[in-house]
Amino acid sequence: MASLFLNKFVVSSLVAMLLFAGASYAQQLTPTFYDSTCPNVIGIVRTVLQNAAMADPRIGASLNRLHFHDCFVNGCDGSLLLDNSATILSEKQALGNNNSVRGFDVVDQMKTQVEAACPGVVSCADILAIASEESVVLAGGPSWAVPLGRRDSLTANRSLADDQLPPPFFTVDELKANFATVGLNTTEDLVALSGAHTFGRARCVGFVGRLYNFNSTGGPDPTINATFLETLRQICPQNGNGSVLTNLDRTTADAFDSNYFTNLQTREGLLQTDQELISTPGSDTIELVNRFAANQTAFFQSFVNSMIRMGNIPPPPGSPSEIRRNCRVVNSASVADTIVTTTTTPTGSVGTDGFASDM
Ligand SMILES: *[C@@H]1O[C@H](CO)[C@@H](O)[C@H](O)[C@H]1NC(C)=O
Ligand SMILES: *[C@@H]1O[C@H](CO)[C@@H](O)[C@H](O)[C@H]1NC(C)=O
Ligand SMILES: *[C@@H]1O[C@H](CO)[C@@H](O)[C@H](O)[C@H]1NC(C)=O
Ligand SMILES: *[C@@H]1O[C@H](CO)[C@@H](O)[C@H](O)[C@H]1NC(C)=O
Ligand SMILES: *[C@@H]1O[C@H](CO)[C@@H](O)[C@H](O)[C@H]1NC(C)=O
Ligand SMILES: *[C@@H]1O[C@H](CO)[C@@H](O)[C@H](O)[C@H]1NC(C)=O
Ligand SMILES: *[C@@H]1O[C@H](CO)[C@@H](O)[C@H](O)[C@H]1NC(C)=O
């Protein structure tokens, strides 16, 4: 995001150890993957991001969301970046994406510059993973060594994206079940990754259901702070324009910090899926929200661990893959000989908890 903060979290040795534990690809992901083939890839991505963020302070959060929505649908394989074509039904128009995913032009700029420096080497899926980390750093959050070596899919799956991207009105139990289907089966994964709503914007359509007739009660969501409710009703009038934007973090909109969690303590979470992490009676998420609210270091550490776990979600074994030249389209059939088919089955290891072998 536009604001630059100096608070930079240094990855602990424990986190560094986890980097090598999670990959379920035939080829293990590793932060050193491009050290000899494209040593400047991170710097290139960072420079494009920094330039884009000057004009568009929400771009970092938008890119972060692209990585999340890529990984949750058949693993982190750049499938979300494919446009509609004769053979591709793009995930960009899936229920949880249509009219809300953005930043593809910036991904294109990153890819163009990376291709100019190291043609045919760096996957679009890896560019998203790097952009995601660099966006967090630019907003004042933690940095980490991003495991790399992902490959790009030859297909997209809109119906799976329709089913798999969690809507903003899921309950805690529904969110947990949803995350568990991609192997993110701990409460810590859910609460830490929800903390990505410390930056970025949401549209009225995502939370107006809380403001006037929540769950068909005829009144607002009782968990919303009364003052905050009045503010939100002014931003999003009943039957108003659902595309109007507001900040996910009402206190420090563009900074990556722990205020997302302190907002929840004062009942000022924007989405139902945010607020209920602390407002669901008896939920084991409450203790984590309070811990992260009190201790930003603890949040950053858990966030890094869970981002690495999310970034390690593998495509289904046997999925054909390639290094796309253009993130929006698969390479032409004439280069079919560069297509690699994963033949090995993912093996279990410390970081692969819940990564079912049929994924
Ligand atoms: C996506 O949104 C546009 C504009 O609102 C709409 O016309 C289109 O039908 C939507 N696509 C899908 C697949 O829902
Ligand atoms: C999408 O995924 C679903 C569930 O795995 C599968 O049944 C369907 O065949 C896939 N569709 C495409 C177009 O790959
Ligand atoms: C919505 O209403 C239903 C039926 O009254 C109830 O079972 C459910 O718990 C409510 N959901 C929320 C999030 O309050
Ligand atoms: C709705 O709000 C969006 C975002 O501010 C704006 O771009 C759009 O023009 C608005 N639409 C209407 C019909 O006012
Ligand atoms: C509502 O928000 C205000 C402003 O942040 C805060 O002072 C107050 O304590 C909140 N109320 C509740 C019930 O949390
Ligand atoms: C904050 O969290 C970090 C990381 O989990 C921990 O090492 C530290 O002791 C915590 N600080 C306090 C004051 O609890
Ligand atoms: C997560 O899944 C892994 C692998 O299936 C399992 O060993 C672990 O117990 C699960 N953790 C939780 C909290 O359910």
Short mmCIF file of C-alpha atoms and ligand atoms in Angstrom, two decimals:
data_model
loop_
_atom_site.label_atom_id
_atom_site.label_comp_id
_atom_site.label_asym_id
_atom_site.label_seq_id
_atom_site.Cartn_x
_atom_site.Cartn_y
_atom_site.Cartn_z
CA MET A 1 0.00 0.00 0.00
CA ALA A 2 1.07 3.60 -0.33
CA SER A 3 2.05 4.28 3.22
CA LEU A 4 5.49 3.07 4.12
CA PHE A 5 6.09 1.83 7.61
CA LEU A 6 9.41 0.85 9.07
CA ASN A 7 8.14 -1.94 11.22
CA LYS A 8 9.68 -4.96 9.55
CA PHE A 9 9.45 -8.32 11.17
CA VAL A 10 12.45 -10.57 10.87
CA VAL A 11 11.61 -14.17 10.19
CA SER A 12 12.61 -16.40 13.03
CA SER A 13 14.65 -19.51 12.51
CA LEU A 14 11.56 -21.56 13.33
CA VAL A 15 9.70 -19.92 10.45
CA ALA A 16 12.70 -20.44 8.20
CA MET A 17 12.63 -24.15 9.00
CA LEU A 18 8.99 -24.34 8.01
CA LEU A 19 9.80 -22.97 4.57
CA PHE A 20 11.15 -26.30 3.56
CA ALA A 21 8.49 -28.45 5.14
CA GLY A 22 5.32 -27.68 3.29
CA ALA A 23 5.60 -28.28 -0.42
CA SER A 24 3.62 -31.11 -1.87
CA TYR A 25 4.75 -30.57 -5.43
CA ALA A 26 6.72 -33.17 -7.30
CA GLN A 27 9.37 -30.51 -7.06
CA GLN A 28 9.76 -29.10 -3.55
CA LEU A 29 9.25 -25.35 -3.33
CA THR A 30 12.26 -23.43 -2.11
CA PRO A 31 13.10 -19.73 -1.68
CA THR A 32 16.31 -20.27 -3.68
CA PHE A 33 14.50 -21.68 -6.72
CA TYR A 34 15.38 -18.76 -9.05
CA ASP A 35 18.74 -17.88 -7.51
CA SER A 36 20.66 -18.87 -10.62
CA THR A 37 17.95 -18.57 -13.29
CA CYS A 38 16.33 -15.25 -12.33
CA PRO A 39 18.15 -13.71 -9.38
CA ASN A 40 16.38 -10.33 -9.67
CA VAL A 41 12.82 -11.59 -9.79
CA ILE A 42 11.87 -10.31 -6.34
CA GLY A 43 13.36 -6.87 -7.00
CA ILE A 44 11.50 -6.63 -10.31
CA VAL A 45 8.17 -7.52 -8.73
CA ARG A 46 8.83 -5.09 -5.87
CA THR A 47 9.60 -2.17 -8.18
CA VAL A 48 6.44 -2.68 -10.25
CA LEU A 49 4.42 -2.95 -7.05
CA GLN A 50 5.91 0.21 -5.55
CA ASN A 51 5.13 2.19 -8.71
CA ALA A 52 1.59 0.85 -8.87
CA ALA A 53 0.97 1.59 -5.17
CA MET A 54 1.75 5.28 -5.65
CA ALA A 55 -1.33 5.64 -7.84
CA ASP A 56 -3.41 2.93 -6.22
CA PRO A 57 -3.01 2.51 -2.46
CA ARG A 58 -5.19 -0.59 -2.33
CA ILE A 59 -3.25 -2.55 -4.94
CA GLY A 60 -1.24 -4.52 -2.37
CA ALA A 61 -4.35 -5.85 -0.68
CA SER A 62 -5.82 -6.63 -4.10
CA LEU A 63 -2.75 -8.66 -5.10
CA ASN A 64 -2.80 -10.47 -1.77
CA ARG A 65 -6.38 -11.49 -2.46
CA LEU A 66 -5.44 -12.77 -5.93
CA HIS A 67 -2.88 -15.13 -4.38
CA PHE A 68 -5.48 -16.34 -1.84
CA HIS A 69 -8.13 -16.89 -4.53
CA ASP A 70 -5.60 -18.61 -6.77
CA CYS A 71 -4.45 -21.02 -4.06
CA PHE A 72 -7.94 -21.97 -2.85
CA VAL A 73 -8.95 -23.32 -6.27
CA ASN A 74 -6.88 -26.34 -7.31
CA GLY A 75 -3.79 -25.03 -5.55
CA CYS A 76 -1.46 -22.11 -6.32
CA ASP A 77 -1.14 -22.56 -10.07
CA GLY A 78 -2.03 -19.19 -11.60
CA SER A 79 -5.40 -20.56 -12.74
CA LEU A 80 -7.16 -17.39 -11.57
CA LEU A 81 -5.12 -15.31 -14.02
CA LEU A 82 -6.44 -17.06 -17.15
CA ASP A 83 -8.95 -15.04 -19.18
CA ASN A 84 -12.00 -16.49 -20.90
CA SER A 85 -11.15 -18.17 -24.21
CA ALA A 86 -12.55 -20.83 -26.52
CA THR A 87 -11.42 -23.48 -24.05
CA ILE A 88 -11.18 -21.60 -20.72
CA LEU A 89 -14.10 -20.53 -18.53
CA SER A 90 -12.26 -18.00 -16.42
CA GLU A 91 -12.33 -18.05 -12.62
CA LYS A 92 -12.40 -14.25 -12.73
CA GLN A 93 -16.20 -14.38 -13.08
CA ALA A 94 -16.75 -16.94 -10.31
CA LEU A 95 -19.17 -15.97 -7.51
CA GLY A 96 -16.50 -14.77 -5.09
CA ASN A 97 -14.49 -13.00 -7.81
CA ASN A 98 -16.82 -11.36 -10.32
CA ASN A 99 -16.50 -7.55 -10.24
CA SER A 100 -14.18 -7.70 -7.22
CA VAL A 101 -10.88 -9.31 -8.21
CA ARG A 102 -8.49 -6.67 -9.52
CA GLY A 103 -4.83 -5.98 -10.14
CA PHE A 104 -4.42 -8.14 -13.24
CA ASP A 105 -2.87 -5.25 -15.16
CA VAL A 106 -0.20 -4.95 -12.47
CA VAL A 107 0.46 -8.71 -12.62
CA ASP A 108 0.86 -8.30 -16.39
CA GLN A 109 3.45 -5.54 -15.87
CA MET A 110 5.34 -7.75 -13.43
CA LYS A 111 5.26 -10.67 -15.86
CA THR A 112 6.39 -8.53 -18.81
CA GLN A 113 9.37 -7.20 -16.90
CA VAL A 114 10.29 -10.59 -15.48
CA GLU A 115 10.07 -12.13 -18.98
CA ALA A 116 12.34 -9.39 -20.31
CA ALA A 117 14.95 -10.26 -17.68
CA CYS A 118 14.58 -14.05 -17.66
CA PRO A 119 12.36 -15.37 -20.45
CA GLY A 120 10.36 -18.53 -19.88
CA VAL A 121 11.59 -19.14 -16.37
CA VAL A 122 9.29 -17.67 -13.71
CA SER A 123 5.71 -18.90 -13.31
CA CYS A 124 2.74 -16.55 -12.95
CA ALA A 125 1.80 -18.45 -9.77
CA ASP A 126 5.19 -17.55 -8.27
CA ILE A 127 4.81 -13.91 -9.31
CA LEU A 128 1.54 -13.80 -7.35
CA ALA A 129 3.20 -15.39 -4.30
CA ILE A 130 6.06 -12.88 -4.40
CA ALA A 131 3.71 -9.94 -5.03
CA SER A 132 1.68 -11.02 -2.04
CA GLU A 133 4.66 -10.99 0.30
CA GLU A 134 6.02 -7.74 -1.10
CA SER A 135 2.60 -6.11 -0.64
CA VAL A 136 2.57 -7.05 3.02
CA VAL A 137 6.09 -5.67 3.46
CA LEU A 138 5.25 -2.43 1.64
CA ALA A 139 2.34 -1.89 4.03
CA GLY A 140 4.57 -2.32 7.09
CA GLY A 141 3.99 -6.00 7.74
CA PRO A 142 6.39 -8.91 8.07
CA SER A 143 8.74 -10.10 5.36
CA TRP A 144 9.54 -13.72 4.70
CA ALA A 145 11.46 -15.89 2.26
CA VAL A 146 8.77 -17.02 -0.19
CA PRO A 147 9.05 -20.68 -1.22
CA LEU A 148 9.16 -20.76 -5.04
CA GLY A 149 9.03 -23.22 -7.92
CA ARG A 150 5.28 -23.33 -8.64
CA ARG A 151 4.13 -23.98 -12.19
CA ASP A 152 1.17 -22.60 -14.11
CA SER A 153 -1.98 -24.55 -14.90
CA LEU A 154 -3.34 -25.19 -18.39
CA THR A 155 -6.91 -24.94 -17.14
CA ALA A 156 -9.22 -22.95 -14.89
CA ASN A 157 -12.25 -24.20 -13.00
CA ARG A 158 -15.00 -21.65 -12.46
CA SER A 159 -17.48 -24.02 -10.85
CA LEU A 160 -14.88 -25.12 -8.31
CA ALA A 161 -14.10 -21.45 -7.63
CA ASP A 162 -17.85 -20.82 -7.16
CA ASP A 163 -17.89 -23.55 -4.52
CA GLN A 164 -14.55 -22.99 -2.85
CA LEU A 165 -14.16 -19.23 -2.30
CA PRO A 166 -15.66 -18.43 1.12
CA PRO A 167 -18.44 -15.80 1.06
CA PRO A 168 -18.44 -12.96 3.64
CA PHE A 169 -21.47 -14.35 5.49
CA PHE A 170 -20.06 -17.79 6.38
CA THR A 171 -20.15 -18.73 10.05
CA VAL A 172 -16.95 -19.67 11.90
CA ASP A 173 -17.79 -23.35 11.52
CA GLU A 174 -18.40 -22.93 7.79
CA LEU A 175 -15.12 -21.03 7.41
CA LYS A 176 -13.22 -23.71 9.28
CA ALA A 177 -14.69 -26.42 7.07
CA ASN A 178 -13.91 -24.39 3.96
CA PHE A 179 -10.28 -23.79 4.95
CA ALA A 180 -9.88 -27.44 5.93
CA THR A 181 -10.80 -28.58 2.42
CA VAL A 182 -7.55 -27.03 1.19
CA GLY A 183 -5.53 -28.34 4.12
CA LEU A 184 -5.61 -25.18 6.25
CA ASN A 185 -7.18 -27.04 9.12
CA THR A 186 -6.09 -25.10 12.19
CA THR A 187 -7.90 -22.28 13.94
CA GLU A 188 -4.63 -20.37 13.78
CA ASP A 189 -4.65 -20.54 9.96
CA LEU A 190 -8.16 -19.11 9.86
CA VAL A 191 -7.60 -16.30 12.35
CA ALA A 192 -4.12 -15.32 11.11
CA LEU A 193 -5.11 -15.28 7.43
CA SER A 194 -8.28 -13.32 8.26
CA GLY A 195 -5.83 -10.70 9.55
CA ALA A 196 -5.08 -9.87 5.90
CA HIS A 197 -8.19 -7.70 6.23
CA THR A 198 -5.92 -5.26 8.04
CA PHE A 199 -5.68 -3.55 4.65
CA GLY A 200 -7.77 -3.15 1.53
CA ARG A 201 -11.39 -2.28 0.85
CA ALA A 202 -14.71 -4.06 0.64
CA ARG A 203 -17.84 -3.24 -1.34
CA CYS A 204 -21.18 -2.52 0.36
CA VAL A 205 -22.60 -5.63 -1.27
CA GLY A 206 -20.27 -7.67 0.96
CA PHE A 207 -21.69 -6.45 4.28
CA VAL A 208 -24.92 -4.49 3.68
CA GLY A 209 -26.74 -7.64 4.73
CA ARG A 210 -25.59 -6.89 8.28
CA LEU A 211 -26.93 -3.34 8.42
CA TYR A 212 -30.72 -3.43 7.99
CA ASN A 213 -32.20 -6.90 7.93
CA PHE A 214 -29.60 -9.27 9.25
CA ASN A 215 -30.46 -12.92 8.81
CA SER A 216 -34.13 -11.92 8.23
CA THR A 217 -34.44 -10.46 11.75
CA GLY A 218 -35.63 -7.07 10.51
CA GLY A 219 -32.77 -5.39 12.40
CA PRO A 220 -28.99 -5.06 12.17
CA ASP A 221 -26.42 -7.66 13.13
CA PRO A 222 -26.40 -7.33 16.95
CA THR A 223 -22.63 -7.71 17.05
CA ILE A 224 -21.98 -4.37 15.27
CA ASN A 225 -20.83 -1.44 17.41
CA ALA A 226 -23.72 1.08 17.47
CA THR A 227 -21.57 4.04 16.40
CA PHE A 228 -19.93 2.01 13.66
CA LEU A 229 -23.36 0.88 12.47
CA GLU A 230 -24.43 4.49 11.91
CA THR A 231 -21.24 5.17 9.95
CA LEU A 232 -21.73 2.11 7.78
CA ARG A 233 -25.38 2.94 7.13
CA GLN A 234 -24.31 6.33 5.79
CA ILE A 235 -21.77 4.73 3.49
CA CYS A 236 -24.17 1.99 2.37
CA PRO A 237 -27.81 3.14 2.36
CA GLN A 238 -30.50 0.51 2.00
CA ASN A 239 -30.88 -0.36 -1.71
CA GLY A 240 -27.91 1.89 -2.47
CA ASN A 241 -24.97 1.31 -4.79
CA GLY A 242 -23.46 -2.03 -3.79
CA SER A 243 -20.12 -1.19 -5.40
CA VAL A 244 -19.26 1.69 -3.07
CA LEU A 245 -16.03 0.90 -1.23
CA THR A 246 -15.02 1.26 2.38
CA ASN A 247 -11.94 0.32 4.40
CA LEU A 248 -11.73 -3.15 5.87
CA ASP A 249 -9.68 -1.71 8.75
CA ARG A 250 -11.40 1.41 10.00
CA THR A 251 -8.41 2.62 12.04
CA THR A 252 -5.31 2.20 9.83
CA ALA A 253 -6.72 1.49 6.39
CA ASP A 254 -3.54 0.89 4.39
CA ALA A 255 -1.15 -0.35 7.08
CA PHE A 256 -0.44 -4.00 7.75
CA ASP A 257 -0.72 -4.14 11.55
CA SER A 258 -2.72 -5.79 14.33
CA ASN A 259 -5.50 -3.18 14.36
CA TYR A 260 -7.75 -5.56 12.48
CA PHE A 261 -7.91 -7.51 15.73
CA THR A 262 -8.34 -4.52 18.06
CA ASN A 263 -11.24 -3.42 15.82
CA LEU A 264 -12.91 -6.76 16.47
CA GLN A 265 -12.62 -6.14 20.21
CA THR A 266 -14.64 -2.90 19.82
CA ARG A 267 -17.14 -4.63 17.50
CA GLU A 268 -15.86 -2.74 14.48
CA GLY A 269 -15.07 -5.61 12.15
CA LEU A 270 -16.48 -4.86 8.69
CA LEU A 271 -17.54 -8.26 7.37
CA GLN A 272 -19.60 -10.80 9.23
CA THR A 273 -16.72 -13.26 8.76
CA ASP A 274 -14.44 -10.76 10.53
CA GLN A 275 -16.58 -9.86 13.54
CA GLU A 276 -17.78 -13.35 14.32
CA LEU A 277 -14.20 -14.50 15.01
CA ILE A 278 -14.60 -12.79 18.38
CA SER A 279 -18.39 -12.57 18.69
CA THR A 280 -19.28 -16.23 18.24
CA PRO A 281 -19.99 -17.51 21.77
CA GLY A 282 -17.59 -20.21 22.87
CA SER A 283 -15.52 -20.12 19.68
CA ASP A 284 -11.86 -21.08 19.95
CA THR A 285 -11.09 -18.17 17.61
CA ILE A 286 -11.72 -15.65 20.43
CA GLU A 287 -8.54 -16.40 22.35
CA LEU A 288 -6.45 -15.99 19.16
CA VAL A 289 -8.10 -12.69 18.23
CA ASN A 290 -7.31 -11.35 21.69
CA ARG A 291 -3.75 -12.66 21.54
CA PHE A 292 -3.11 -11.07 18.12
CA ALA A 293 -4.76 -7.81 19.26
CA ALA A 294 -2.39 -7.65 22.21
CA ASN A 295 0.75 -8.86 20.47
CA GLN A 296 1.47 -7.83 16.87
CA THR A 297 4.61 -9.96 16.82
CA ALA A 298 2.51 -13.03 17.54
CA PHE A 299 0.14 -12.09 14.70
CA PHE A 300 3.00 -11.53 12.24
CA GLN A 301 4.60 -14.85 13.14
CA SER A 302 1.36 -16.79 12.70
CA PHE A 303 0.50 -14.89 9.53
CA VAL A 304 3.83 -15.78 7.93
CA ASN A 305 3.45 -19.45 8.88
CA SER A 306 -0.07 -19.59 7.47
CA MET A 307 0.82 -17.68 4.29
CA ILE A 308 3.54 -20.23 3.64
CA ARG A 309 1.09 -23.07 4.30
CA MET A 310 -1.44 -21.47 1.97
CA GLY A 311 1.22 -20.88 -0.68
CA ASN A 312 2.08 -24.57 -0.52
CA ILE A 313 -1.40 -25.78 -1.45
CA PRO A 314 -0.60 -28.07 -4.38
CA PRO A 315 -2.52 -28.60 -7.60
CA PRO A 316 -4.01 -32.07 -8.00
CA PRO A 317 -1.35 -34.67 -8.76
CA GLY A 318 -1.14 -35.29 -12.48
CA SER A 319 -2.19 -31.78 -13.45
CA PRO A 320 -0.30 -30.69 -16.56
CA SER A 321 1.65 -27.49 -16.06
CA GLU A 322 3.91 -25.02 -17.81
CA ILE A 323 5.61 -21.68 -17.36
CA ARG A 324 3.10 -19.37 -19.01
CA ARG A 325 4.56 -16.63 -21.21
CA ASN A 326 1.47 -14.46 -20.73
CA CYS A 327 -0.41 -14.95 -17.46
CA ARG A 328 -3.79 -14.54 -19.18
CA VAL A 329 -3.44 -17.34 -21.75
CA VAL A 330 -1.92 -20.79 -21.92
CA ASN A 331 1.07 -21.20 -24.21
CA SER A 332 0.31 -22.38 -27.71
CA ALA A 333 -0.01 -26.05 -28.59
CA SER A 334 3.16 -25.74 -30.62
CA VAL A 335 5.16 -25.68 -27.43
CA ALA A 336 3.36 -28.68 -25.96
CA ASP A 337 6.73 -30.31 -25.43
CA THR A 338 7.40 -27.89 -22.59
CA ILE A 339 4.36 -29.16 -20.72
CA VAL A 340 5.28 -31.18 -17.68
CA THR A 341 2.95 -33.65 -16.03
CA THR A 342 3.37 -34.24 -12.34
CA THR A 343 3.64 -37.95 -11.79
CA THR A 344 4.63 -38.26 -8.19
CA THR A 345 2.03 -38.27 -5.46
CA PRO A 346 2.51 -35.62 -2.76
CA THR A 347 4.33 -37.02 0.22
CA GLY A 348 3.44 -36.19 3.78
CA SER A 349 5.76 -33.99 5.80
CA VAL A 350 5.56 -31.60 8.72
CA GLY A 351 4.01 -28.75 6.72
CA THR A 352 1.59 -30.80 4.69
CA ASP A 353 -1.01 -31.31 7.42
CA GLY A 354 -4.36 -31.84 5.81
CA PHE A 355 -3.06 -31.77 2.27
CA ALA A 356 -5.17 -34.73 1.24
CA SER A 357 -3.50 -36.93 -1.31
CA ASP A 358 -6.43 -36.56 -3.66
CA MET A 359 -5.93 -32.81 -3.97
C1 LIG B 1 -20.41 -10.88 -13.63
O1 LIG B 1 -20.88 -9.58 -13.42
C2 LIG B 1 -21.38 -8.94 -14.58
C3 LIG B 1 -21.65 -7.49 -14.25
O2 LIG B 1 -22.39 -7.38 -13.07
C4 LIG B 1 -22.63 -9.71 -15.02
O3 LIG B 1 -23.16 -9.13 -16.19
C5 LIG B 1 -22.24 -11.15 -15.30
O4 LIG B 1 -23.40 -11.91 -15.59
C6 LIG B 1 -21.54 -11.77 -14.10
N1 LIG B 1 -21.00 -13.06 -14.49
C7 LIG B 1 -21.30 -14.19 -13.85
C8 LIG B 1 -20.71 -15.43 -14.39
O5 LIG B 1 -22.02 -14.21 -12.86
C1 LIG B 2 -13.91 -28.53 -11.78
O1 LIG B 2 -13.73 -29.21 -10.55
C2 LIG B 2 -14.81 -30.10 -10.27
C3 LIG B 2 -14.58 -30.62 -8.85
O2 LIG B 2 -13.28 -31.12 -8.71
C4 LIG B 2 -14.84 -31.20 -11.30
O3 LIG B 2 -15.90 -32.08 -11.03
C5 LIG B 2 -15.03 -30.57 -12.68
O4 LIG B 2 -14.94 -31.55 -13.67
C6 LIG B 2 -13.96 -29.52 -12.93
N1 LIG B 2 -14.28 -28.78 -14.14
C7 LIG B 2 -13.36 -28.44 -15.02
C8 LIG B 2 -13.82 -27.62 -16.18
O5 LIG B 2 -12.19 -28.79 -14.91
C1 LIG B 3 -29.80 -16.97 11.48
O1 LIG B 3 -31.08 -17.45 11.82
C2 LIG B 3 -31.15 -18.84 11.98
C3 LIG B 3 -32.63 -19.22 12.17
O2 LIG B 3 -33.22 -18.35 13.08
C4 LIG B 3 -30.29 -19.26 13.15
O3 LIG B 3 -30.33 -20.66 13.32
C5 LIG B 3 -28.86 -18.82 12.85
O4 LIG B 3 -28.03 -19.11 13.95
C6 LIG B 3 -28.79 -17.35 12.56
N1 LIG B 3 -27.45 -17.00 12.11
C7 LIG B 3 -26.73 -16.04 12.64
C8 LIG B 3 -25.38 -15.83 12.05
O5 LIG B 3 -27.12 -15.35 13.53
C1 LIG B 4 -21.36 2.82 -7.75
O1 LIG B 4 -20.16 3.05 -7.05
C2 LIG B 4 -19.00 2.78 -7.80
C3 LIG B 4 -17.80 2.89 -6.86
O2 LIG B 4 -17.78 4.14 -6.24
C4 LIG B 4 -18.93 3.75 -8.97
O3 LIG B 4 -17.80 3.47 -9.75
C5 LIG B 4 -20.18 3.60 -9.81
O4 LIG B 4 -20.18 4.55 -10.83
C6 LIG B 4 -21.43 3.75 -8.96
N1 LIG B 4 -22.58 3.40 -9.76
C7 LIG B 4 -23.65 4.18 -9.81
C8 LIG B 4 -24.78 3.70 -10.64
O5 LIG B 4 -23.70 5.25 -9.22
C1 LIG B 5 -17.72 1.14 19.92
O1 LIG B 5 -16.66 1.82 19.27
C2 LIG B 5 -16.12 2.89 20.03
C3 LIG B 5 -15.10 3.60 19.16
O2 LIG B 5 -14.08 2.70 18.77
C4 LIG B 5 -15.52 2.34 21.32
O3 LIG B 5 -15.01 3.39 22.10
C5 LIG B 5 -16.57 1.57 22.08
O4 LIG B 5 -16.00 0.97 23.22
C6 LIG B 5 -17.19 0.52 21.20
N1 LIG B 5 -18.27 -0.17 21.88
C7 LIG B 5 -18.25 -1.45 22.19
C8 LIG B 5 -19.48 -2.00 22.84
O5 LIG B 5 -17.28 -2.16 21.98
C1 LIG B 6 4.40 -11.87 21.73
O1 LIG B 6 4.45 -12.96 20.85
C2 LIG B 6 5.78 -13.41 20.65
C3 LIG B 6 5.71 -14.45 19.53
O2 LIG B 6 4.76 -15.43 19.79
C4 LIG B 6 6.32 -13.96 21.94
O3 LIG B 6 7.62 -14.42 21.74
C5 LIG B 6 6.29 -12.88 22.98
O4 LIG B 6 6.69 -13.41 24.21
C6 LIG B 6 4.91 -12.28 23.10
N1 LIG B 6 4.98 -11.10 23.96
C7 LIG B 6 4.20 -10.98 25.02
C8 LIG B 6 4.35 -9.71 25.77
O5 LIG B 6 3.40 -11.83 25.34
C1 LIG B 7 -5.01 -31.32 10.17
O1 LIG B 7 -4.83 -32.35 9.21
C2 LIG B 7 -3.72 -33.19 9.49
C3 LIG B 7 -3.52 -34.14 8.33
O2 LIG B 7 -4.73 -34.72 7.95
C4 LIG B 7 -3.97 -33.93 10.80
O3 LIG B 7 -2.86 -34.73 11.12
C5 LIG B 7 -4.18 -32.92 11.91
O4 LIG B 7 -4.53 -33.56 13.09
C6 LIG B 7 -5.29 -31.94 11.54
N1 LIG B 7 -5.35 -30.88 12.54
C7 LIG B 7 -6.50 -30.49 13.07
C8 LIG B 7 -6.42 -29.40 14.08
O5 LIG B 7 -7.57 -30.99 12.77
#
